[in-house]
Amino acid sequence: MKSARGFTLIEVILALAILGAALAVIGECVQIAGRNSVDATTATRAQMLASSVMDEMVAGVREILDASDEPLEAGDESRWLLDVLVGGVDEWDMQTIEVRVRQDLSDELNPFEYRLQRSFVAEAESDAEAEDSTASSGGSTSTAAGGSR
């Protein structure tokens, strides 16, 4: 008598089930990685825009004024909104500027938001005219908000 060689039907079905489960897990990992890549790109873009606006204000290229929902030129097809909050001068002659950049999307789409805050030495009007210099930066903090899509 010859012994049967090969796989039984149950072994083939079990192997296909394991292969299918492994492919489903790999597919989900690829999808999550793609979503995280888009989120990281968006976060980097928001940080660069906020930093650019802050640097323009500190350098004197852009006026240091409060702004709300001002469209921001991003240089690409994405739409961003800019909010600027200028704080008063405290007892140590420090002034705070907060720049908030967020995507111009509806709340249902969970738009990304980035905040950058910088404190700097505020110059008196007479000092600014006499020395004709810009404010020196003191420090900065930033926060980001946004979620996975």
Short mmCIF file of C-alpha atoms in Angstrom, two decimals:
data_model
loop_
_atom_site.label_atom_id
_atom_site.label_comp_id
_atom_site.label_asym_id
_atom_site.label_seq_id
_atom_site.Cartn_x
_atom_site.Cartn_y
_atom_site.Cartn_z
CA MET A 1 0.00 0.00 0.00
CA LYS A 2 1.15 3.46 -0.83
CA SER A 3 0.82 6.19 1.75
CA ALA A 4 -0.97 9.32 0.55
CA ARG A 5 1.29 12.28 -0.01
CA GLY A 6 0.20 15.91 -0.01
CA PHE A 7 -1.94 18.20 2.10
CA THR A 8 -5.40 17.48 3.33
CA LEU A 9 -8.23 19.88 2.61
CA ILE A 10 -8.32 21.13 6.20
CA GLU A 11 -4.60 21.98 6.07
CA VAL A 12 -5.07 24.01 2.89
CA ILE A 13 -8.06 25.90 4.32
CA LEU A 14 -6.14 26.64 7.53
CA ALA A 15 -3.13 27.92 5.57
CA LEU A 16 -5.36 30.20 3.47
CA ALA A 17 -7.06 31.56 6.60
CA ILE A 18 -3.69 32.39 8.19
CA LEU A 19 -2.52 34.05 4.96
CA GLY A 20 -5.73 36.12 4.73
CA ALA A 21 -5.42 37.30 8.34
CA ALA A 22 -1.77 38.25 7.83
CA LEU A 23 -2.63 40.24 4.68
CA ALA A 24 -5.43 42.06 6.52
CA VAL A 25 -3.06 43.07 9.34
CA ILE A 26 -0.38 44.23 6.88
CA GLY A 27 -2.97 46.24 4.92
CA GLU A 28 -4.15 47.99 8.09
CA CYS A 29 -0.55 48.81 9.06
CA VAL A 30 0.08 50.36 5.64
CA GLN A 31 -3.11 52.42 5.91
CA ILE A 32 -2.16 53.72 9.38
CA ALA A 33 1.35 54.57 8.18
CA GLY A 34 -0.07 56.53 5.25
CA ARG A 35 -2.43 58.46 7.51
CA ASN A 36 0.40 59.28 9.93
CA SER A 37 2.56 60.46 7.05
CA VAL A 38 -0.13 62.92 5.92
CA ASP A 39 -0.60 64.14 9.51
CA ALA A 40 3.16 64.67 9.94
CA THR A 41 3.36 66.60 6.67
CA THR A 42 0.44 68.80 7.74
CA ALA A 43 1.99 69.44 11.16
CA THR A 44 5.32 70.39 9.60
CA ARG A 45 3.61 72.76 7.15
CA ALA A 46 1.67 74.45 9.97
CA GLN A 47 4.83 74.87 12.07
CA MET A 48 6.70 76.41 9.15
CA LEU A 49 3.87 78.85 8.39
CA ALA A 50 3.51 79.95 12.03
CA SER A 51 7.25 80.36 12.42
CA SER A 52 7.47 82.39 9.21
CA VAL A 53 4.70 84.76 10.32
CA MET A 54 6.31 85.16 13.75
CA ASP A 55 9.73 85.86 12.24
CA GLU A 56 8.22 88.43 9.86
CA MET A 57 6.63 90.25 12.80
CA VAL A 58 9.75 90.24 14.95
CA ALA A 59 11.87 91.41 11.99
CA GLY A 60 9.44 94.25 11.25
CA VAL A 61 8.39 92.98 7.82
CA ARG A 62 4.83 92.38 9.03
CA GLU A 63 3.04 94.71 11.43
CA ILE A 64 2.46 93.39 14.93
CA LEU A 65 -1.33 93.63 14.98
CA ASP A 66 -4.14 91.40 16.21
CA ALA A 67 -5.71 89.33 13.43
CA SER A 68 -8.55 86.85 13.29
CA ASP A 69 -9.36 84.33 10.54
CA GLU A 70 -7.03 86.06 8.10
CA PRO A 71 -6.32 83.94 5.00
CA LEU A 72 -2.68 82.95 4.84
CA GLU A 73 -0.75 82.48 1.60
CA ALA A 74 0.74 79.00 1.82
CA GLY A 75 2.26 78.83 -1.65
CA ASP A 76 0.35 75.68 -2.54
CA GLU A 77 -3.26 74.56 -2.89
CA SER A 78 -3.87 74.16 0.84
CA ARG A 79 -5.85 76.85 2.65
CA TRP A 80 -4.78 78.13 6.05
CA LEU A 81 -6.18 80.73 8.45
CA LEU A 82 -4.09 82.98 10.68
CA ASP A 83 -4.96 84.36 14.12
CA VAL A 84 -2.60 86.73 15.92
CA LEU A 85 -3.02 87.79 19.54
CA VAL A 86 -0.73 90.57 20.74
CA GLY A 87 -0.37 90.77 24.51
CA GLY A 88 0.29 93.91 26.48
CA VAL A 89 3.63 94.95 27.93
CA ASP A 90 4.21 93.61 31.44
CA GLU A 91 6.23 95.08 34.32
CA TRP A 92 9.47 93.68 32.86
CA ASP A 93 8.88 95.37 29.47
CA MET A 94 8.15 92.00 27.88
CA GLN A 95 5.49 91.65 25.20
CA THR A 96 3.94 88.38 24.06
CA ILE A 97 2.75 87.50 20.58
CA GLU A 98 0.73 84.36 19.91
CA VAL A 99 0.36 83.13 16.33
CA ARG A 100 -2.20 80.43 15.58
CA VAL A 101 -2.30 78.76 12.17
CA ARG A 102 -5.06 76.31 11.29
CA GLN A 103 -6.39 74.58 8.23
CA ASP A 104 -9.40 76.18 6.58
CA LEU A 105 -11.58 73.08 6.89
CA SER A 106 -14.91 72.37 8.55
CA ASP A 107 -14.82 71.05 12.11
CA GLU A 108 -16.12 67.66 10.95
CA LEU A 109 -12.87 67.11 9.04
CA ASN A 110 -10.79 67.73 12.19
CA PRO A 111 -8.57 70.59 10.93
CA PHE A 112 -5.00 70.77 12.20
CA GLU A 113 -4.03 73.73 14.38
CA TYR A 114 -0.64 74.99 15.55
CA ARG A 115 0.11 77.73 18.08
CA LEU A 116 3.39 79.55 18.49
CA GLN A 117 4.01 82.03 21.29
CA ARG A 118 7.01 84.29 21.65
CA SER A 119 7.95 86.85 24.28
CA PHE A 120 10.33 89.66 23.49
CA VAL A 121 11.57 92.91 24.95
CA ALA A 122 9.18 95.70 24.00
CA GLU A 123 10.87 98.94 23.07
CA ALA A 124 9.52 102.31 24.09
CA GLU A 125 8.39 104.63 21.28
CA SER A 126 11.26 107.04 21.90
CA ASP A 127 13.84 104.25 22.02
CA ALA A 128 12.57 102.82 18.75
CA GLU A 129 12.84 106.18 17.00
CA ALA A 130 16.25 107.01 18.46
CA GLU A 131 17.92 103.67 17.83
CA ASP A 132 15.80 102.52 14.87
CA SER A 133 16.25 98.90 15.93
CA THR A 134 14.01 95.88 16.08
CA ALA A 135 12.90 94.00 19.17
CA SER A 136 15.08 91.13 20.31
CA SER A 137 13.42 87.80 20.87
CA GLY A 138 13.32 86.40 24.37
CA GLY A 139 11.85 82.95 24.07
CA SER A 140 9.14 80.95 22.42
CA THR A 141 6.78 78.09 23.05
CA SER A 142 4.55 76.18 20.71
CA THR A 143 1.66 73.76 20.83
CA ALA A 144 -0.04 71.70 18.19
CA ALA A 145 -3.55 70.35 18.06
CA GLY A 146 -5.08 68.01 15.59
CA GLY A 147 -6.16 64.48 15.31
CA SER A 148 -6.00 61.50 13.09
CA ARG A 149 -8.31 61.52 10.16
#
